[in-house]
């Protein structure tokens, strides 16, 4: 298996992060927003793993495990919020939740 | 006897206070008694005090009575103190005696007026202030009287205050004279700063003892500043515009304040401070020029007036112009003499005019009068005496003696000259013209308005008394060619320097020949007025209405456009600025600061729209920017 | 100890008035009346008792700080308060203080009286606020510890705020907030300056104290002194109010209840002048001298600007408010002229302005109670309806325009003559301001009381209470106009002390008061010699014109 250079992996992570971020900004569906957050988290995790491999240290993998755990927790809370949100707003459009405007 | 001096001003003041406190309870009779009585007592006392002064003149020919120290700050301690000398004697006697006659007249003149009590409160207050003015021993106390008479003048011009026009006239008088007073008080600041006293005798002594030292500039400036005050109060050019409007007040007021006494305060001030003017020839020249210009301007204006009292007002301005001319050529005594005679005949004219106006049911237009000779014979006789004195008919009127003296001084004094002489002769000619114009128009010709009310004794006695004074008042100073009986001059010599009459011109000016010239000029004026307004009245009227002459008549009628000019240059700009700035310009700045805060609040709160995606986008942008700065630096 | 009572009596009377107000409004009024009358009587008694001391020649040993600390206090009281910060409860009274206290309690009494009919809602609370304002004012005039001064300075702000905001007229909240912000912000600037001064003094000497007498003469670099002086000036110029910081005053006056206006115009704005005299100039004489030209210009502008704007108003109360701006311009130029004539004039002006303007406010308030408007377009010809009111208004209008024979004239004359020695232009502009004063005073009279009676109003003339109030003020003003000497004697030691404290600084021009330093030469006939001496060098007499 040919070695993939660190630059490539980081580039992939950056692209993934950008995709997630753009999705976050452009999509209004709460479920998709949660999915985009997942993508961004995983992009960060990818960067951790790649960096850990590059420096030969386990810290990267450890951090990735943290990210995984956090992502799971986030999904759990996020989906619960999404259900409450839908009950309250009768929609999944995040822009409907603008009651905190000045 | 002299120690009772303080009572002379105190009595009218007490009368005024009494009327304020108990006027309502006293009723009309009581008010008349208190109002007139206080002034009559004051007049009697003035006669006694002045008599005792003349009988046994105190040391230095002046009596000083310090009542108390007004205030004492840092060595500046003006007194509430009175000073009696020859000059103040003349003024005090005129004020109290003429004042008493006019008060008596007013009792009848104002008998149907609602503001009877108020009238006498103001009149008594006026007499008090005027007496303080002429008796003050320092310039600050003089200023107190000076402003006090200004206040009374305002109150009395605006006496019938339901009519806004009267109130306007009163305000105008007060404000215009106050402009002059600003100059006067600046003069006081200047004099005090340099001499550290305002006590007149001491001040004049200091000024004289230090001249022609380096402060001649100060003396000149002080002279000009005091002249500014005098010009305002005495209605001289360029501040004369208030006096014609001041005729809105009751006739006794015009007689007392705007003819006999208050308007001559400027003459008093300059005569009192003559040392300043003696030492500052330029200031003296300014006084003479002001007088000359005024006497001519006002004389021509008097010629075309339709309102009886306005015509008399312009004649007053003109006659005070003569006094100023006399002061300007160092004829201090001549000015005082003319003040005295003028007080008699001008008060007489106004009182007679008051009777006429009331008799014709408040008719002021002389072209609607006429033929009153038979209806009001007493008024006709006395008015004619007054007009003759005003015109200076020779020998039998007091006006002749004083005016001839001024005319002679304007030529013969070392400060005089041909210009002043010619101008004063022209003035005399015009005076003859306009004074008898009134007589012809009011008392001769056809009757145009019914007489509804006739004078009774309280009006007739003052008229007769003043007429008698107008005839005899001049005999106290006869020219040399008439025997030279001159007690007034001897009296005034104790307080004022004599006019410097020197050289050939003086010799001529004091001769019969010069007097004959004056007499001829006056006679020509009176004669021409007979021709113009008796047989040829219609033609004169038509001539005045001709298109080529009309603008000039309009100019004279409006007092040479001074009002027009001031309205545009001073009044309107200030009014416009005030209107434009009425919500306070500075507050717009403060409001601006408040508005900026509000605008900032609006802008920031508009960004807080509650949309998560918007916040996120801005956050992302910020992160990118920060990174870019960090990386690219 | 007597000084403490001046603050304590109104402070304690205030809650009593509130409690009494729950039972009956009349009870609250009487408590408030007692709460102001009692200290007034005390001050008057103390004033009379101190006559000898006040009229005695100034006895302090030498110029500078020691002079003030040693001799000029009639009575003082010093107690520790917050020792660790060098703050003490230090109050003292001299002639100036007594005059200001007389004003405070006298006008406090008048404001209770003039609210007798006008205030009908929450009467108890109203008098609570009124009394606390009076207490704060008394404290301000007594305090000599800068922290204590600041404490009272701010403390009286709050009840005043409520007086305007609760019992005021149309735009009361706006005006109250404006008043509060202006005073508060400028007060904070002063606090910063005070703290800075204390720190600088502490670093130099090791003694950290807010005691004014110890802070005197603290050596300061010129620049620092100027900045600190500006901090004080900001606070006092807002209070005074000096142009262009005056814009809170017309609003506050217009919307305040009559009693509030009387206290504002009569006493509150006098704090500005008092603070400049007592604290600012002695602490920073050279900086004040450096600022003189600017302050004179501000004062002269204020005189004319205030008068012109007064003329432009149609709301009568606002007109009177703008006249205050004009009159306080005289005070400002008088303070900055800083010679004996001008300072005595300032003190007199404080008293006379309080009386004349206070009376005008009471009059306008009475008019508003009767015809429910302050708009002069809806008045006219009222003299016929209420001649006593008309005559009274005429009197006080004359006082406002500085008619000789009333106290205001003596005050303005002394100020202008003093200013003339420093700057002729400022004096001339001030005199021109008197012409504009004539314009607005007569215009007010015409619009309200003279002219045609267009609106056919009918209402009762002055009541007995009002006649009594006005009569006392009229008598006082006439007395001050013809015999102001008692007041001048009372203030003389203070004024002399101030002159000595600042002697040798740029503030006191050499030669300008040749006459003031030779006190013995004062008096009637003795002037001849003195005048001849000092006058023989005329060039020095008007030196120092900027």
Tab-separated table of N, CA and C in Angstrom, chain C residues 86-166:
chain	number	residue	atom	x	y	z
C	86	UNK	N	-8.005	58.486	54.542
C	86	UNK	CA	-7.763	59.901	54.778
C	86	UNK	C	-9.002	60.750	54.597
C	87	UNK	N	-10.172	60.139	54.787
C	87	UNK	CA	-11.413	60.890	54.631
C	87	UNK	C	-11.945	61.224	56.011
C	88	UNK	N	-12.277	62.491	56.215
C	88	UNK	CA	-12.811	62.874	57.512
C	88	UNK	C	-14.091	63.671	57.308
C	89	UNK	N	-14.870	63.743	58.384
C	89	UNK	CA	-16.078	64.547	58.345
C	89	UNK	C	-15.688	65.952	58.802
C	90	UNK	N	-15.270	66.782	57.828
C	90	UNK	CA	-14.688	68.082	58.149
C	90	UNK	C	-15.615	69.155	57.586
C	91	UNK	N	-16.345	69.807	58.487
C	91	UNK	CA	-17.222	70.880	58.050
C	91	UNK	C	-16.820	72.158	58.761
C	92	UNK	N	-17.036	73.287	58.074
C	92	UNK	CA	-16.683	74.569	58.664
C	92	UNK	C	-17.523	75.649	58.008
C	93	UNK	N	-17.637	76.752	58.696
C	93	UNK	CA	-18.434	77.854	58.154
C	93	UNK	C	-17.679	79.153	58.286
C	94	UNK	N	-17.690	79.929	57.219
C	94	UNK	CA	-17.234	81.310	57.308
C	94	UNK	C	-18.345	82.188	56.740
C	95	UNK	N	-18.039	83.437	56.475
C	95	UNK	CA	-19.088	84.352	56.030
C	95	UNK	C	-19.806	83.868	54.790
C	96	UNK	N	-19.026	83.409	53.811
C	96	UNK	CA	-19.643	82.941	52.572
C	96	UNK	C	-20.583	81.777	52.843
C	97	UNK	N	-20.120	80.842	53.690
C	97	UNK	CA	-20.968	79.701	54.012
C	97	UNK	C	-22.280	80.152	54.632
C	98	UNK	N	-22.175	81.094	55.571
C	98	UNK	CA	-23.388	81.562	56.235
C	98	UNK	C	-24.356	82.151	55.223
C	99	UNK	N	-23.816	82.911	54.283
C	99	UNK	CA	-24.695	83.501	53.262
C	99	UNK	C	-25.376	82.403	52.458
C	100	UNK	N	-24.577	81.405	52.061
C	100	UNK	CA	-25.163	80.336	51.252
C	100	UNK	C	-26.189	79.547	52.054
C	101	UNK	N	-25.911	79.350	53.348
C	101	UNK	CA	-26.882	78.617	54.167
C	101	UNK	C	-28.171	79.410	54.321
C	102	UNK	N	-28.027	80.716	54.516
C	102	UNK	CA	-29.222	81.563	54.587
C	102	UNK	C	-30.061	81.392	53.326
C	103	UNK	N	-29.371	81.414	52.196
C	103	UNK	CA	-30.073	81.228	50.924
C	103	UNK	C	-30.753	79.885	50.874
C	104	UNK	N	-30.003	78.841	51.244
C	104	UNK	CA	-30.534	77.487	51.150
C	104	UNK	C	-31.820	77.346	51.949
C	105	UNK	N	-31.758	77.737	53.229
C	105	UNK	CA	-32.928	77.512	54.073
C	105	UNK	C	-34.030	78.521	53.754
C	106	UNK	N	-33.624	79.750	53.417
C	106	UNK	CA	-34.639	80.740	53.062
C	106	UNK	C	-35.431	80.302	51.848
C	107	UNK	N	-34.721	79.878	50.812
C	107	UNK	CA	-35.435	79.454	49.616
C	107	UNK	C	-36.116	78.113	49.846
C	108	UNK	N	-35.527	77.281	50.723
C	108	UNK	CA	-36.212	76.035	51.078
C	108	UNK	C	-37.573	76.338	51.686
C	109	UNK	N	-37.579	77.300	52.586
C	109	UNK	CA	-38.841	77.721	53.213
C	109	UNK	C	-39.817	78.216	52.151
C	110	UNK	N	-39.301	79.047	51.247
C	110	UNK	CA	-40.177	79.574	50.200
C	110	UNK	C	-40.708	78.454	49.325
C	111	UNK	N	-39.870	77.442	49.055
C	111	UNK	CA	-40.379	76.394	48.163
C	111	UNK	C	-41.432	75.550	48.872
C	112	UNK	N	-41.319	75.394	50.186
C	112	UNK	CA	-42.404	74.717	50.898
C	112	UNK	C	-43.679	75.551	50.785
C	113	UNK	N	-43.532	76.849	50.988
C	113	UNK	CA	-44.714	77.726	50.953
C	113	UNK	C	-45.358	77.754	49.574
C	114	UNK	N	-44.518	77.797	48.535
C	114	UNK	CA	-45.123	77.943	47.212
C	114	UNK	C	-45.696	76.624	46.708
C	115	UNK	N	-45.420	75.514	47.404
C	115	UNK	CA	-46.050	74.251	47.029
C	115	UNK	C	-47.324	74.006	47.832
C	116	UNK	N	-47.676	74.959	48.665
C	116	UNK	CA	-48.779	74.739	49.607
C	116	UNK	C	-50.060	74.363	48.873
C	117	UNK	N	-50.304	75.030	47.772
C	117	UNK	CA	-51.518	74.731	47.006
C	117	UNK	C	-51.200	73.879	45.785
C	118	UNK	N	-50.017	74.112	45.207
C	118	UNK	CA	-49.730	73.532	43.895
C	118	UNK	C	-49.534	72.026	43.909
C	119	UNK	N	-48.985	71.492	45.004
C	119	UNK	CA	-48.685	70.051	45.034
C	119	UNK	C	-49.824	69.337	45.754
C	120	UNK	N	-50.441	68.393	45.068
C	120	UNK	CA	-51.556	67.672	45.709
C	120	UNK	C	-51.373	66.168	45.685
C	121	UNK	N	-50.418	65.665	44.918
C	121	UNK	CA	-50.223	64.222	44.863
C	121	UNK	C	-48.964	63.842	45.627
C	122	UNK	N	-49.049	62.742	46.350
C	122	UNK	CA	-47.901	62.205	47.113
C	122	UNK	C	-47.199	63.321	47.875
C	123	UNK	N	-47.979	64.014	48.653
C	123	UNK	CA	-47.460	65.198	49.340
C	123	UNK	C	-46.312	64.844	50.274
C	124	UNK	N	-46.467	63.731	50.996
C	124	UNK	CA	-45.428	63.335	51.942
C	124	UNK	C	-44.110	63.085	51.244
C	125	UNK	N	-44.164	62.296	50.177
C	125	UNK	CA	-42.932	61.979	49.454
C	125	UNK	C	-42.310	63.236	48.881
C	126	UNK	N	-43.164	64.143	48.404
C	126	UNK	CA	-42.647	65.392	47.837
C	126	UNK	C	-41.804	66.138	48.854
C	127	UNK	N	-42.352	66.274	50.047
C	127	UNK	CA	-41.603	67.031	51.044
C	127	UNK	C	-40.383	66.280	51.549
C	128	UNK	N	-40.470	64.953	51.497
C	128	UNK	CA	-39.272	64.161	51.812
C	128	UNK	C	-38.141	64.534	50.856
C	129	UNK	N	-38.457	64.511	49.569
C	129	UNK	CA	-37.436	64.835	48.566
C	129	UNK	C	-36.924	66.271	48.745
C	130	UNK	N	-37.875	67.158	48.978
C	130	UNK	CA	-37.507	68.570	49.142
C	130	UNK	C	-36.523	68.743	50.293
C	131	UNK	N	-36.850	68.109	51.417
C	131	UNK	CA	-36.005	68.287	52.600
C	131	UNK	C	-34.645	67.648	52.395
C	132	UNK	N	-34.645	66.521	51.704
C	132	UNK	CA	-33.324	65.909	51.481
C	132	UNK	C	-32.475	66.735	50.539
C	133	UNK	N	-33.121	67.329	49.566
C	133	UNK	CA	-32.359	68.240	48.711
C	133	UNK	C	-31.758	69.364	49.545
C	134	UNK	N	-32.573	69.919	50.417
C	134	UNK	CA	-32.081	71.013	51.264
C	134	UNK	C	-30.924	70.532	52.128
C	135	UNK	N	-31.075	69.330	52.687
C	135	UNK	CA	-29.996	68.796	53.528
C	135	UNK	C	-28.712	68.636	52.724
C	136	UNK	N	-28.843	68.097	51.511
C	136	UNK	CA	-27.668	67.912	50.667
C	136	UNK	C	-27.005	69.240	50.346
C	137	UNK	N	-27.844	70.224	50.057
C	137	UNK	CA	-27.299	71.546	49.733
C	137	UNK	C	-26.536	72.114	50.921
C	138	UNK	N	-27.140	71.983	52.103
C	138	UNK	CA	-26.451	72.490	53.293
C	138	UNK	C	-25.111	71.794	53.460
C	139	UNK	N	-25.105	70.476	53.227
C	139	UNK	CA	-23.857	69.730	53.348
C	139	UNK	C	-22.808	70.215	52.371
C	140	UNK	N	-23.228	70.477	51.141
C	140	UNK	CA	-22.284	70.931	50.128
C	140	UNK	C	-21.591	72.218	50.574
C	141	UNK	N	-22.404	73.123	51.129
C	141	UNK	CA	-21.810	74.411	51.500
C	141	UNK	C	-20.950	74.324	52.757
C	142	UNK	N	-21.157	73.257	53.528
C	142	UNK	CA	-20.390	73.146	54.768
C	142	UNK	C	-19.108	72.350	54.599
C	143	UNK	N	-19.119	71.386	53.683
C	143	UNK	CA	-18.028	70.417	53.640
C	143	UNK	C	-16.712	71.073	53.243
C	144	UNK	N	-15.662	70.668	53.917
C	144	UNK	CA	-14.325	71.094	53.530
C	144	UNK	C	-13.432	69.924	53.199
C	145	UNK	N	-13.957	68.731	53.410
C	145	UNK	CA	-13.254	67.532	52.973
C	145	UNK	C	-13.739	67.250	51.558
C	146	UNK	N	-12.808	67.099	50.628
C	146	UNK	CA	-13.230	67.013	49.232
C	146	UNK	C	-14.127	65.812	48.977
C	147	UNK	N	-13.846	64.713	49.699
C	147	UNK	CA	-14.692	63.537	49.509
C	147	UNK	C	-16.097	63.805	50.036
C	148	UNK	N	-16.142	64.426	51.197
C	148	UNK	CA	-17.438	64.771	51.783
C	148	UNK	C	-18.188	65.717	50.867
C	149	UNK	N	-17.490	66.668	50.304
C	149	UNK	CA	-18.103	67.611	49.372
C	149	UNK	C	-18.718	66.861	48.200
C	150	UNK	N	-17.918	65.934	47.650
C	150	UNK	CA	-18.418	65.172	46.516
C	150	UNK	C	-19.627	64.329	46.917
C	151	UNK	N	-19.554	63.801	48.121
C	151	UNK	CA	-20.657	62.976	48.626
C	151	UNK	C	-21.953	63.776	48.633
C	152	UNK	N	-21.936	64.953	49.221
C	152	UNK	CA	-23.150	65.768	49.278
C	152	UNK	C	-23.548	66.260	47.893
C	153	UNK	N	-22.531	66.588	47.100
C	153	UNK	CA	-22.744	67.076	45.738
C	153	UNK	C	-23.590	66.084	44.944
C	154	UNK	N	-23.273	64.794	45.121
C	154	UNK	CA	-24.024	63.775	44.401
C	154	UNK	C	-25.318	63.419	45.113
C	155	UNK	N	-25.293	63.501	46.439
C	155	UNK	CA	-26.429	63.022	47.208
C	155	UNK	C	-27.676	63.846	46.914
C	156	UNK	N	-27.480	65.164	46.757
C	156	UNK	CA	-28.696	65.967	46.589
C	156	UNK	C	-29.252	65.841	45.188
C	157	UNK	N	-28.443	65.227	44.322
C	157	UNK	CA	-28.889	65.031	42.940
C	157	UNK	C	-30.100	64.111	42.873
C	158	UNK	N	-30.095	63.099	43.724
C	158	UNK	CA	-31.117	62.058	43.586
C	158	UNK	C	-32.512	62.561	43.978
C	159	UNK	N	-32.665	63.177	45.142
C	159	UNK	CA	-34.010	63.714	45.421
C	159	UNK	C	-34.443	64.764	44.408
C	160	UNK	N	-33.476	65.533	43.917
C	160	UNK	CA	-33.829	66.541	42.906
C	160	UNK	C	-34.343	65.855	41.648
C	161	UNK	N	-33.671	64.758	41.293
C	161	UNK	CA	-34.124	63.991	40.125
C	161	UNK	C	-35.579	63.571	40.292
C	162	UNK	N	-35.906	63.065	41.474
C	162	UNK	CA	-37.275	62.600	41.688
C	162	UNK	C	-38.259	63.764	41.716
C	163	UNK	N	-37.807	64.887	42.275
C	163	UNK	CA	-38.702	66.051	42.285
C	163	UNK	C	-39.134	66.408	40.869
C	164	UNK	N	-38.162	66.377	39.943
C	164	UNK	CA	-38.508	66.734	38.564
C	164	UNK	C	-39.288	65.608	37.912
C	165	UNK	N	-38.802	64.377	38.099
C	165	UNK	CA	-39.359	63.267	37.329
C	165	UNK	C	-40.760	62.889	37.799
C	166	UNK	N	-41.088	63.119	39.059
C	166	UNK	CA	-42.386	62.682	39.566
C	166	UNK	C	-43.400	63.812	39.567
